[in-house]
Short mmCIF file of N, CA, C and O in Angstrom, two decimals:
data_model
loop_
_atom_site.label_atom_id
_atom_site.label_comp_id
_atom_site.label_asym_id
_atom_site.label_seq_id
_atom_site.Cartn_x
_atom_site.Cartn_y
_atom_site.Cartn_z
N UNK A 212 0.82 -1.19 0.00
CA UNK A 212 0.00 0.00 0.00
C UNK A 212 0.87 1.26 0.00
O UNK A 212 0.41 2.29 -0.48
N UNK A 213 2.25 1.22 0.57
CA UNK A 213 2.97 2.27 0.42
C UNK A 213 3.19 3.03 -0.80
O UNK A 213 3.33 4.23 -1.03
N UNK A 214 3.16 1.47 -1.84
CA UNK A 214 3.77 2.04 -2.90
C UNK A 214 2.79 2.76 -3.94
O UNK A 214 3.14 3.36 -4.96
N UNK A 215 1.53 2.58 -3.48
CA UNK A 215 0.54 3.15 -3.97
C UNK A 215 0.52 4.81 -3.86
O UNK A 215 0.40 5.70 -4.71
N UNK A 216 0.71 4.82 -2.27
CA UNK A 216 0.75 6.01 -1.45
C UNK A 216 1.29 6.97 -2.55
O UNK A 216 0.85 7.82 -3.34
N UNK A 217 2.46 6.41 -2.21
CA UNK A 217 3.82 6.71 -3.30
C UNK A 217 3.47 7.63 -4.66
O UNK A 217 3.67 8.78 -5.04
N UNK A 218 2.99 6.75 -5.01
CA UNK A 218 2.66 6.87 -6.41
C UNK A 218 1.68 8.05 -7.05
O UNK A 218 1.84 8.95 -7.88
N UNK A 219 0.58 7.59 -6.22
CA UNK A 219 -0.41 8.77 -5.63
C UNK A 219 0.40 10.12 -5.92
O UNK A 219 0.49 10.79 -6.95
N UNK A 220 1.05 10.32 -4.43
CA UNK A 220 1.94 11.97 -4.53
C UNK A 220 2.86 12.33 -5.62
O UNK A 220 3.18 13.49 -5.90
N UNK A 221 3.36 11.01 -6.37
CA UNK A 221 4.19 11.68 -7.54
C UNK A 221 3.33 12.06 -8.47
O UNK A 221 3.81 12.80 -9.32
N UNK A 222 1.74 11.68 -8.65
CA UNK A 222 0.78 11.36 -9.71
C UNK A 222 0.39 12.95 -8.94
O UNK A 222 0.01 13.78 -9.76
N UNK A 223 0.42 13.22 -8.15
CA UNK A 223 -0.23 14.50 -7.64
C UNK A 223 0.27 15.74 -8.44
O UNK A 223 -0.32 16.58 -9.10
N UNK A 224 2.21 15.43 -7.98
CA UNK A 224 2.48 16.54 -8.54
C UNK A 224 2.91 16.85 -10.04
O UNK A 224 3.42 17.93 -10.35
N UNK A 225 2.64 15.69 -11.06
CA UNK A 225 2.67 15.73 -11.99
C UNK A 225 1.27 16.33 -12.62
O UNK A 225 1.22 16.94 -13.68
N UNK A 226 -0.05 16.01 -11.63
CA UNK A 226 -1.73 16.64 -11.83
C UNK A 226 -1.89 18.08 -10.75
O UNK A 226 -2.89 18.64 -10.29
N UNK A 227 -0.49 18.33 -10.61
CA UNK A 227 -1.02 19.53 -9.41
C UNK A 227 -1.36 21.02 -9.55
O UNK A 227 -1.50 21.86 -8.66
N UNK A 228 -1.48 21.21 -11.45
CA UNK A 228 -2.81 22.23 -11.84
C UNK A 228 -4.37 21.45 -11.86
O UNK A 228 -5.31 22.07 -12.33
N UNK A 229 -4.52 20.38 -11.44
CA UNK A 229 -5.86 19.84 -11.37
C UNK A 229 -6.50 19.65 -12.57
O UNK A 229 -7.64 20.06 -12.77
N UNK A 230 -5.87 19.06 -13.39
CA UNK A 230 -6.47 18.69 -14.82
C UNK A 230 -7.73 18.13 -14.21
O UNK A 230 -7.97 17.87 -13.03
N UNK A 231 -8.62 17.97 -15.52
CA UNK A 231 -9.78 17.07 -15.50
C UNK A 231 -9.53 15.50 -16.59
O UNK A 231 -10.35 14.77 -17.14
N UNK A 232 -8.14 15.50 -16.54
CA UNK A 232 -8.29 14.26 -17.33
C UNK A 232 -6.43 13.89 -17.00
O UNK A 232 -5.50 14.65 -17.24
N UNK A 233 -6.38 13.03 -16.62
CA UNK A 233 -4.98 12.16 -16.65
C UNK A 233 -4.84 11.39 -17.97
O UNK A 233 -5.83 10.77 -18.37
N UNK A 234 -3.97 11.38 -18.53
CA UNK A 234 -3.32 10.50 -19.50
C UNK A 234 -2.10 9.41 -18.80
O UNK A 234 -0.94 9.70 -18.52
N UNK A 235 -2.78 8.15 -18.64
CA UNK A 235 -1.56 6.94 -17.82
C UNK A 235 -1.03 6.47 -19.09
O UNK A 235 -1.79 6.54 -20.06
N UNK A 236 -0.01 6.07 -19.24
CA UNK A 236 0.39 4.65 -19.76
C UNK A 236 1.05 4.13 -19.05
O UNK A 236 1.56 4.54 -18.01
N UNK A 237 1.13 2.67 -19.81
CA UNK A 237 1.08 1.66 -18.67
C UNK A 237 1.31 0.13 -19.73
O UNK A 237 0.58 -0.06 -20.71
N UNK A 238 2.62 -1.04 -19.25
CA UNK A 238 2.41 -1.90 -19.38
C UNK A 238 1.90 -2.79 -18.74
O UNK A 238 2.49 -3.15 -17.72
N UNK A 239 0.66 -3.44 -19.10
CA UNK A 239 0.31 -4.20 -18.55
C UNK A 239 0.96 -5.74 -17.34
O UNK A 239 0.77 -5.89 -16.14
N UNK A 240 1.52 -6.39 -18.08
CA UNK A 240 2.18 -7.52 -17.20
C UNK A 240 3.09 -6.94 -15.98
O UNK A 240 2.69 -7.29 -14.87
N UNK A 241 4.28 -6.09 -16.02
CA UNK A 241 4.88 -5.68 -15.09
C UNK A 241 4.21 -5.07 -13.93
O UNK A 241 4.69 -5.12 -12.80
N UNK A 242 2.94 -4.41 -14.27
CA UNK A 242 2.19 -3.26 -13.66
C UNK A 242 0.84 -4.04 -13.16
O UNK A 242 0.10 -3.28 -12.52
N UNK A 243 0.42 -5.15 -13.27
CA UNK A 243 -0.66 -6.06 -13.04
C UNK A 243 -1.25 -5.77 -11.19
O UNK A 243 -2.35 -5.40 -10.76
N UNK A 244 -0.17 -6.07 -10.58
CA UNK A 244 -0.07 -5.77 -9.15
C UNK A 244 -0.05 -4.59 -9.03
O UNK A 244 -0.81 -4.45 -8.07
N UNK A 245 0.20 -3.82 -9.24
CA UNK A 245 0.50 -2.77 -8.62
C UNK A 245 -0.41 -1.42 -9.13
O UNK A 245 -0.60 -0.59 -8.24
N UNK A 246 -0.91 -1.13 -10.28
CA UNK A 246 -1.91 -0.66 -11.19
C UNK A 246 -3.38 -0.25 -10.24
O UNK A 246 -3.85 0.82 -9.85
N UNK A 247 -3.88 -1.94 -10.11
CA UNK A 247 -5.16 -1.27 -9.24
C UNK A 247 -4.77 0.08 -7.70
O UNK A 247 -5.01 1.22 -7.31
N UNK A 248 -4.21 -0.87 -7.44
CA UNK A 248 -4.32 0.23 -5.59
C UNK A 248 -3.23 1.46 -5.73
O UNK A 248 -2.71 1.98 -4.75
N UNK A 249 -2.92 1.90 -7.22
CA UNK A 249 -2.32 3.14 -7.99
C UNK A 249 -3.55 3.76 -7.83
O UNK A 249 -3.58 4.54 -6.88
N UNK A 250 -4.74 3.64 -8.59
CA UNK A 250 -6.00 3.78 -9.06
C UNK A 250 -6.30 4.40 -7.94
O UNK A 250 -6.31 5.60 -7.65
N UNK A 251 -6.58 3.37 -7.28
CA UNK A 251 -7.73 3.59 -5.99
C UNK A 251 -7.31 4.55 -4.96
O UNK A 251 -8.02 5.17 -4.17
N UNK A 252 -6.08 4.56 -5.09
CA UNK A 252 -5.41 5.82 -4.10
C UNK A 252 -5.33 6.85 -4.84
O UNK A 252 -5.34 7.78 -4.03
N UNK A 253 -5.24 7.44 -6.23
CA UNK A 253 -5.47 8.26 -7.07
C UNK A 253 -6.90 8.65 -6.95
O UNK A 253 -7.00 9.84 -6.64
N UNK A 254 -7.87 8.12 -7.07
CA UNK A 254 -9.36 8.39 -7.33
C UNK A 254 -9.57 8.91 -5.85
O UNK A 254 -10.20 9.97 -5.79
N UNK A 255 -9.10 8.27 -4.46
CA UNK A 255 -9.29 9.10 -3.77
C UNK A 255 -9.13 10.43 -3.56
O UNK A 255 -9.88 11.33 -3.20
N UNK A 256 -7.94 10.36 -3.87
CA UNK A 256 -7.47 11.56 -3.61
C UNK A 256 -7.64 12.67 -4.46
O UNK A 256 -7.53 13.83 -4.07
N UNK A 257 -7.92 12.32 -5.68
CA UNK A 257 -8.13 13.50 -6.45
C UNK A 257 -9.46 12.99 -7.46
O UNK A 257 -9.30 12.55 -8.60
N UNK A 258 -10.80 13.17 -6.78
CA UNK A 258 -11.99 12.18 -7.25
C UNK A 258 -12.28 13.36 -8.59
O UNK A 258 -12.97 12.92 -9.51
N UNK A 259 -11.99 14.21 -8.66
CA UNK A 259 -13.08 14.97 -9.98
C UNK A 259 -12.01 14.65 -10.83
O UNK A 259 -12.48 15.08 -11.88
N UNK A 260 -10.28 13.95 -11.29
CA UNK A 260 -9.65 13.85 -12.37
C UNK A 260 -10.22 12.39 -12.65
O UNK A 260 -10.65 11.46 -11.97
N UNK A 261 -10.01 12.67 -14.03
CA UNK A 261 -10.52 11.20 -14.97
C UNK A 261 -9.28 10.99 -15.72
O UNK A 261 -8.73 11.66 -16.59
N UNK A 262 -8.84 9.35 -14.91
CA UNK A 262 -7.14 8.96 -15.38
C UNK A 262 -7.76 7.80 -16.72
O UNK A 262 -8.25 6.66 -16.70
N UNK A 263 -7.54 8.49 -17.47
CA UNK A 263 -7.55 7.79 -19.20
C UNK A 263 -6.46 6.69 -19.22
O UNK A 263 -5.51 7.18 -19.84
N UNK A 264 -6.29 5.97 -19.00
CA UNK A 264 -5.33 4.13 -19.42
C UNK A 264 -5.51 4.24 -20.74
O UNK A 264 -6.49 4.40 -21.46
N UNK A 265 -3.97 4.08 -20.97
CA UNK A 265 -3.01 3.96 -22.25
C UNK A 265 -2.49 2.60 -22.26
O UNK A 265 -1.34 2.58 -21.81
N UNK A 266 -3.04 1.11 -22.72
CA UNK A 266 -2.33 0.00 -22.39
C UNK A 266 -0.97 0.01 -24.16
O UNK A 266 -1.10 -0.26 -25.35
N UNK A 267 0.32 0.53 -23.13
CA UNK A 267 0.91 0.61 -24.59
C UNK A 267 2.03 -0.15 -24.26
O UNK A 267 1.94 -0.67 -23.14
N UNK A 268 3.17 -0.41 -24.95
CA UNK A 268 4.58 -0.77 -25.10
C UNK A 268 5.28 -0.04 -24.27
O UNK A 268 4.76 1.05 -24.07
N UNK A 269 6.81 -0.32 -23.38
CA UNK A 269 7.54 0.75 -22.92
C UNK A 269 7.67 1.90 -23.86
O UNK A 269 7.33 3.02 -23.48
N UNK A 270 8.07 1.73 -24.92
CA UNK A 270 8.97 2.55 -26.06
C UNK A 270 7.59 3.44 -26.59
O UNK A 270 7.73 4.51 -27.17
N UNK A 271 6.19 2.80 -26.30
CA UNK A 271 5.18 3.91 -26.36
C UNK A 271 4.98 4.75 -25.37
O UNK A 271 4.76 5.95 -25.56
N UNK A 272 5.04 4.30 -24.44
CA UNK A 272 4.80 4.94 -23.46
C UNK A 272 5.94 5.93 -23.00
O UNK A 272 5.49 6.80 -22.26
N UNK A 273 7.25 6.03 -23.23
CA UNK A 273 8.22 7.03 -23.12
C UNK A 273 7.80 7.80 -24.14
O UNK A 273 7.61 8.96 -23.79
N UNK A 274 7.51 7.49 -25.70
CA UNK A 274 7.43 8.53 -26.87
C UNK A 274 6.56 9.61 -26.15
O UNK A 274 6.63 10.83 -26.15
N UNK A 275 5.60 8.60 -25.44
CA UNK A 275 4.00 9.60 -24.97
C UNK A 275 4.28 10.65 -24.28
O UNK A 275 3.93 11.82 -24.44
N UNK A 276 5.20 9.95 -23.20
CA UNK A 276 5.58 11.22 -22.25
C UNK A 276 6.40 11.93 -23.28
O UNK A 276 5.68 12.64 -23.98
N UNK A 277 7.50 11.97 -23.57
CA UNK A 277 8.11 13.07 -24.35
C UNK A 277 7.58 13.91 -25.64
O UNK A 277 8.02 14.97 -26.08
N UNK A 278 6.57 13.18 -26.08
CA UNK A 278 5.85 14.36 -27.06
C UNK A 278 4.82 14.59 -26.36
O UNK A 278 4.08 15.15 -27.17
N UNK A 279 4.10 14.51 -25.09
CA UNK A 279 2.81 15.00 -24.41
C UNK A 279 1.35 14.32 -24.49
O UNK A 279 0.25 14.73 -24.14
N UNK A 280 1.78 13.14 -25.09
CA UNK A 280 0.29 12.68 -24.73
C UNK A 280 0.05 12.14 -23.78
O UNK A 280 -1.08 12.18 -23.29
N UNK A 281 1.00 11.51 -23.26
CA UNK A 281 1.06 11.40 -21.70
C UNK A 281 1.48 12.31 -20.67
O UNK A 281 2.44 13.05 -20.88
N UNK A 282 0.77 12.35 -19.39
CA UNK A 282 0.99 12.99 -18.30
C UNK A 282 1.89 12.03 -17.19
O UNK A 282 2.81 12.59 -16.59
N UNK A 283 1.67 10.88 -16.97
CA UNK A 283 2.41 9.53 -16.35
C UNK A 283 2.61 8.69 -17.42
O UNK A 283 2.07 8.76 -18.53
N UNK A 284 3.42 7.88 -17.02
CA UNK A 284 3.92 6.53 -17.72
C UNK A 284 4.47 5.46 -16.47
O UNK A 284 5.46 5.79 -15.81
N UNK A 285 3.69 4.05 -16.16
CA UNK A 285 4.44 3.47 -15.92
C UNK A 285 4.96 2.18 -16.31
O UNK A 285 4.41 1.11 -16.56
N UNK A 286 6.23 2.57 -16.31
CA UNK A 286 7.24 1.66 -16.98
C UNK A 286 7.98 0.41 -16.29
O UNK A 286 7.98 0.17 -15.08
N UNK A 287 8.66 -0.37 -17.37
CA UNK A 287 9.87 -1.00 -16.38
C UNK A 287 11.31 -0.59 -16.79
O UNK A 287 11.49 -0.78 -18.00
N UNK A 288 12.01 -0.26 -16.37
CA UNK A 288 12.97 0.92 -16.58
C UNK A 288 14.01 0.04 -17.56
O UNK A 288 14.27 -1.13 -17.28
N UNK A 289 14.57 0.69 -18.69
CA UNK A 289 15.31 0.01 -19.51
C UNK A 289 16.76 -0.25 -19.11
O UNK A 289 17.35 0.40 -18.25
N UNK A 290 17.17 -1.05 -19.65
CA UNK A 290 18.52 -1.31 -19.34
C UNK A 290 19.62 -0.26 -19.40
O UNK A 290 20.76 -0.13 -18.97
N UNK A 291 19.06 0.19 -19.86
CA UNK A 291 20.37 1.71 -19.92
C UNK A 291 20.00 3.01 -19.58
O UNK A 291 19.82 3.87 -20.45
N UNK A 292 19.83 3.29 -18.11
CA UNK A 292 19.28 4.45 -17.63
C UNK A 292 19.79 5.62 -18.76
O UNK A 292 18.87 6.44 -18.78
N UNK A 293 20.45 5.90 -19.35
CA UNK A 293 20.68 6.85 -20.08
C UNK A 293 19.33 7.01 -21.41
O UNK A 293 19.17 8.07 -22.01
N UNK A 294 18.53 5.82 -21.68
CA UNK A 294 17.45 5.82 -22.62
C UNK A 294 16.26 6.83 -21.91
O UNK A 294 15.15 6.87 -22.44
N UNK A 295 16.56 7.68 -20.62
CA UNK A 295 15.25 8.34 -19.62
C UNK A 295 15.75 9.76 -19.44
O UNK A 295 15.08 10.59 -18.83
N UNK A 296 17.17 10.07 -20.10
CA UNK A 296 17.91 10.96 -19.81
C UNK A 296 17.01 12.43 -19.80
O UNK A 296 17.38 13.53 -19.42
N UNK A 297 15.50 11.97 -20.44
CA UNK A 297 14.94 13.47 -20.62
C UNK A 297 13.61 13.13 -19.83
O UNK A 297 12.59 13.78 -20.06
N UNK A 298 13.62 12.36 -19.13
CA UNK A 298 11.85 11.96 -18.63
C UNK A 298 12.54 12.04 -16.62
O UNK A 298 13.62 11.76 -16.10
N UNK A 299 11.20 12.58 -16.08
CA UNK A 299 11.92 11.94 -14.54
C UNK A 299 11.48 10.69 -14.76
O UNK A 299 10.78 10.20 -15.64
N UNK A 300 12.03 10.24 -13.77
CA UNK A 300 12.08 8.78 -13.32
C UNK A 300 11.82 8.59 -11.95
O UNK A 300 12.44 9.36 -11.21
N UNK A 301 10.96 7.65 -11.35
CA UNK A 301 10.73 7.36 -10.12
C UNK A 301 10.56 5.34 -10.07
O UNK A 301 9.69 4.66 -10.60
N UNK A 302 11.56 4.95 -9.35
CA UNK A 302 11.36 3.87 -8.84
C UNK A 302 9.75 3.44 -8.13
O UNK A 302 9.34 4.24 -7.29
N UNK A 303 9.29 2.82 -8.28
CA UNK A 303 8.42 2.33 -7.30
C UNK A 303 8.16 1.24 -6.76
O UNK A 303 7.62 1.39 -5.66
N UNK A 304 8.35 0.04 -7.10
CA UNK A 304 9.06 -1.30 -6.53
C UNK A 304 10.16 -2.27 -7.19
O UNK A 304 10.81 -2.24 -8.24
N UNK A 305 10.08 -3.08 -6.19
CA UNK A 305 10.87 -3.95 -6.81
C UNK A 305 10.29 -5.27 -6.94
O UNK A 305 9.51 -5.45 -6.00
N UNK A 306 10.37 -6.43 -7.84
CA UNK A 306 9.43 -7.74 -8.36
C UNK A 306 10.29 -8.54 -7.99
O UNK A 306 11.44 -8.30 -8.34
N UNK A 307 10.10 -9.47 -7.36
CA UNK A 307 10.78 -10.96 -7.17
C UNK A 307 9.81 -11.90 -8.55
O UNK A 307 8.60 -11.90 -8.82
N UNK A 308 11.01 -12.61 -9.20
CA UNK A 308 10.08 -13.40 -9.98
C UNK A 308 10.85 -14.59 -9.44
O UNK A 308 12.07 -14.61 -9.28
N UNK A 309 9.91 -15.69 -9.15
CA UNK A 309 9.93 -16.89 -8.66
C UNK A 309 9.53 -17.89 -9.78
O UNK A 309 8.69 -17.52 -10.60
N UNK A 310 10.03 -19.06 -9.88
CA UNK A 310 9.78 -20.39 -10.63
C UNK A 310 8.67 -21.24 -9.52
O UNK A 310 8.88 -21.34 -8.31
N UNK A 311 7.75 -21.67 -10.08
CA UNK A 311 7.19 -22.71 -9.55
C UNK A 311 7.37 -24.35 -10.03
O UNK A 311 7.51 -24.55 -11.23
N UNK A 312 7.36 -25.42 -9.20
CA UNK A 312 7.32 -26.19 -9.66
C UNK A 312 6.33 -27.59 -9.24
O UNK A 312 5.42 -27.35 -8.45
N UNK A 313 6.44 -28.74 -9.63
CA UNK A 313 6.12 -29.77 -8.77
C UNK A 313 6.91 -30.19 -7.62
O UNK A 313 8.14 -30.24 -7.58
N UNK A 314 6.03 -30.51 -6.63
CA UNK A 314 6.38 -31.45 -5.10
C UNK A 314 7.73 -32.79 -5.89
O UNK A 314 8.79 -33.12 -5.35
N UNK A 315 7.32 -33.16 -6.91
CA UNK A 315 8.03 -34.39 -7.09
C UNK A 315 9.22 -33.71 -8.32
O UNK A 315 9.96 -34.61 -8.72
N UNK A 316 9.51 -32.26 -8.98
CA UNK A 316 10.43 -31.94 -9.47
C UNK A 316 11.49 -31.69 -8.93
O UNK A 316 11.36 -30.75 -8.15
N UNK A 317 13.09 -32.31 -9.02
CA UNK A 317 14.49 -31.87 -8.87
C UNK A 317 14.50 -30.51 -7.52
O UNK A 317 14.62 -30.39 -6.30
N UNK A 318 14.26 -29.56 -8.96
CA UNK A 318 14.17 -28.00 -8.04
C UNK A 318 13.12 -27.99 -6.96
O UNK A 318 13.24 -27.00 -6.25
N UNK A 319 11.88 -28.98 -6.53
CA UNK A 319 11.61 -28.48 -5.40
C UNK A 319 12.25 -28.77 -3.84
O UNK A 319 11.96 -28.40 -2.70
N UNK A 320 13.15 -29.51 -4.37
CA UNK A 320 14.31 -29.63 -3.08
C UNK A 320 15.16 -28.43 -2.85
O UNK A 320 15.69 -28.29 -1.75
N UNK A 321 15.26 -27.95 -3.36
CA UNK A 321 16.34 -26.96 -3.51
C UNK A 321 16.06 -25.36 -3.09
O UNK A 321 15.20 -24.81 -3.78
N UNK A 322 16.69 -24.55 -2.06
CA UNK A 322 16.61 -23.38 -2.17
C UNK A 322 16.96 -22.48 -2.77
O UNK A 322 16.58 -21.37 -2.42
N UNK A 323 17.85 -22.63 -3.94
CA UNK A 323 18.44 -21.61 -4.81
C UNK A 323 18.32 -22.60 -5.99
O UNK A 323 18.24 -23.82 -5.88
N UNK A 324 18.34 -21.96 -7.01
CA UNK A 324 18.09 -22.81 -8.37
C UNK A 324 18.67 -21.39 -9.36
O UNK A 324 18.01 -20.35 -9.47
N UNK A 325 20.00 -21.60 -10.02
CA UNK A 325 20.60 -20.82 -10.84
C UNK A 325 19.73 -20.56 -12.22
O UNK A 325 19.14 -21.39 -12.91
N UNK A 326 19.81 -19.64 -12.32
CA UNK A 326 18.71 -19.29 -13.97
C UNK A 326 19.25 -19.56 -15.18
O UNK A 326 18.71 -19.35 -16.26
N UNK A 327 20.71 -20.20 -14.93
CA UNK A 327 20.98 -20.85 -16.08
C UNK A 327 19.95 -22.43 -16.40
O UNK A 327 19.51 -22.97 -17.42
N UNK A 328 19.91 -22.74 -14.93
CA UNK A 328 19.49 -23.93 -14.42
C UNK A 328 18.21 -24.16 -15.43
O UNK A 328 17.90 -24.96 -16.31
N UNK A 329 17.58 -22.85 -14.71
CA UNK A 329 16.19 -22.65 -15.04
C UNK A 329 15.41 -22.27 -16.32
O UNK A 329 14.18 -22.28 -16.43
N UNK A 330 16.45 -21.88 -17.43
CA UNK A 330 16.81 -21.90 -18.50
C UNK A 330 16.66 -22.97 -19.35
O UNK A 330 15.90 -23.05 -20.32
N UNK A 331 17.31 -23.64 -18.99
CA UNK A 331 17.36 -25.04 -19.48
C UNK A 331 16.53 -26.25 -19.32
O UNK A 331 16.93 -27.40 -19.48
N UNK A 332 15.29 -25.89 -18.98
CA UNK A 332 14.16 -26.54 -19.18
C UNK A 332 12.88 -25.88 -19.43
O UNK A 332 12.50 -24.72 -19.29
N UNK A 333 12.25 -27.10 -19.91
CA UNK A 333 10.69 -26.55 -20.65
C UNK A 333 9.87 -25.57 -19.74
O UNK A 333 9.55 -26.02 -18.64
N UNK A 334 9.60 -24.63 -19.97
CA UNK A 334 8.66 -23.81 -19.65
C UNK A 334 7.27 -23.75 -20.11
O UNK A 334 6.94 -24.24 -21.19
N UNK A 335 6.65 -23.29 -19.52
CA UNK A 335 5.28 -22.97 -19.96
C UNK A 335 5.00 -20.88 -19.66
O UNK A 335 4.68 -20.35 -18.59
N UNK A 336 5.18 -20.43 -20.51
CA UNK A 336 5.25 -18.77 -20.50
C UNK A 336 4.59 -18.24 -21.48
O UNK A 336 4.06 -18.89 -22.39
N UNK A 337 4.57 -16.89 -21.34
CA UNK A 337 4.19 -15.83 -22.32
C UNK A 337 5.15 -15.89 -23.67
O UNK A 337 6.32 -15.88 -23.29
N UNK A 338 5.10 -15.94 -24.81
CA UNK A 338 5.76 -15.29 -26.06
C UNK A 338 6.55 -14.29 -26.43
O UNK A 338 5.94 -13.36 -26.94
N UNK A 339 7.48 -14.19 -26.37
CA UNK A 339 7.88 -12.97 -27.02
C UNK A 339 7.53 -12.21 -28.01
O UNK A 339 7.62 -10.98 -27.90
N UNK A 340 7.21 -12.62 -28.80
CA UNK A 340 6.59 -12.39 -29.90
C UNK A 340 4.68 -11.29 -28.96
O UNK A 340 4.40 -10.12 -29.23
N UNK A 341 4.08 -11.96 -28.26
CA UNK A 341 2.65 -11.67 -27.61
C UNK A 341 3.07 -10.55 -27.25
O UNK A 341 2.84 -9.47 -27.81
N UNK A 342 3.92 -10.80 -26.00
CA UNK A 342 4.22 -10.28 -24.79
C UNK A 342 5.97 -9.59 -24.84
O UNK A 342 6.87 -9.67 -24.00
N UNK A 343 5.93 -9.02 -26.02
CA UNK A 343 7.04 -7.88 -25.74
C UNK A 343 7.62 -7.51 -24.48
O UNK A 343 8.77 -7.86 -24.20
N UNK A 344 6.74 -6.63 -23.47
CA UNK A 344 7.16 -5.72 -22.49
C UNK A 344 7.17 -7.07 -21.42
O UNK A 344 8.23 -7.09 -20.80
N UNK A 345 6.20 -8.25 -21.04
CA UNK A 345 7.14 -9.11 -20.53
C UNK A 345 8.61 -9.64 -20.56
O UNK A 345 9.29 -9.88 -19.56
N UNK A 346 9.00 -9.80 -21.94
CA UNK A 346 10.42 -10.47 -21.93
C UNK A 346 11.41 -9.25 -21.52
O UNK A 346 12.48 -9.38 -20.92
N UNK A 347 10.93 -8.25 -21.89
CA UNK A 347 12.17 -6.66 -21.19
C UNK A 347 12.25 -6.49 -19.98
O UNK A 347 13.24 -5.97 -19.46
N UNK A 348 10.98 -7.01 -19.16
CA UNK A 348 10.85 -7.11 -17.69
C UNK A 348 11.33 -7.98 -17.22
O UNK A 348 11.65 -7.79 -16.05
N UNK A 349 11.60 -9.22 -17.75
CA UNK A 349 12.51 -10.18 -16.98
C UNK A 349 13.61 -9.97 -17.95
O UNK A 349 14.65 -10.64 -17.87
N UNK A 350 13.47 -9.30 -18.65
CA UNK A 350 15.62 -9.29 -18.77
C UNK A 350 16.28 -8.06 -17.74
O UNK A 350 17.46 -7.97 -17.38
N UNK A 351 15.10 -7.10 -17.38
CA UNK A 351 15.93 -6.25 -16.46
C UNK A 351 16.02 -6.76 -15.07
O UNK A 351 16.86 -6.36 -14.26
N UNK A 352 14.98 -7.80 -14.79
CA UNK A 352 14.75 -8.46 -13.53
C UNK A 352 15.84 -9.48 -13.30
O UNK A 352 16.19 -9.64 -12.13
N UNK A 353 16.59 -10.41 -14.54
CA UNK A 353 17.69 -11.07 -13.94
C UNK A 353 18.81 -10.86 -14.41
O UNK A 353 19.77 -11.60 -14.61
N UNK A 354 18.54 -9.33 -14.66
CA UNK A 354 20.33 -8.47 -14.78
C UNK A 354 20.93 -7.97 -13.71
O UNK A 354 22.15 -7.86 -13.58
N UNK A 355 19.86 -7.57 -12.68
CA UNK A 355 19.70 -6.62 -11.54
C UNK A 355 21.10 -7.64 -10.56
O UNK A 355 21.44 -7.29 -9.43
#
């Protein structure tokens, strides 16, 4: 809920002539969690703005902010902080991504399981091809 809080006051002072309309973007998968109770602490707090959802790409959603059709963007930050050099930037969490498995698989004995490891067997996932801004989110997630 903090990070909502959070989010809220940066969303404030980016709306703090009191528009009547927010422009978000927003990737979906990275932002799944964290999106609604953005919302709901936004709508409280500032109930007469109407936040318009932009479900776009990172690389849309930066264009947006830098030519103005966006007012927020949230992103998952690219690998080369220098690609933001003209946008602020605000952290707002951080994602643990976890593997699940079976009771009777190898890795569920195990407390650490290397991602080469994890690599190297069949998955069941999103596409790259579908899900663009997923695969950028876990490449910045197991660069970190």
């Amino acid at each position: 809920m903090q990070d909502a809080d959070d989010a809220v006051t940066k969303a404030r002072a980016v709306a703090s002539a009191e528009p009547t309309e927010l422009d978000v973007g927003y990737s979906p998968t990275p932002t799944a969690e964290i999106l609604p109770k953005i919302l709901r602490a936004f709508q409280r707090a500032m109930p007469k703005v109407h936040v318009k959802l932009h479900d776009w790409s990172n690389e849309e959603n930066v264009a947006g902010l830098r030519d103005g059709r966006l007012q927020l963007g949230l992103i998952v930050p690219p690998l080369k902080a220098s690609a933001l050099h003209d946008v602020r930037y605000e952290e707002l969490f951080h994602e643990r991504v976890c593997v699940a498995v079976a009771l009777q698989h190898p890795f569920a004995r195990r407390r650490v399981i290397p991602i080469a490891e994890v690599a190297a067997e069949p998955l069941i996932g999103l596409t790259r091809e579908d899900y663009p801004n997923y695969y950028d989110y876990l490449s910045i997630i197991f660069r970190r």
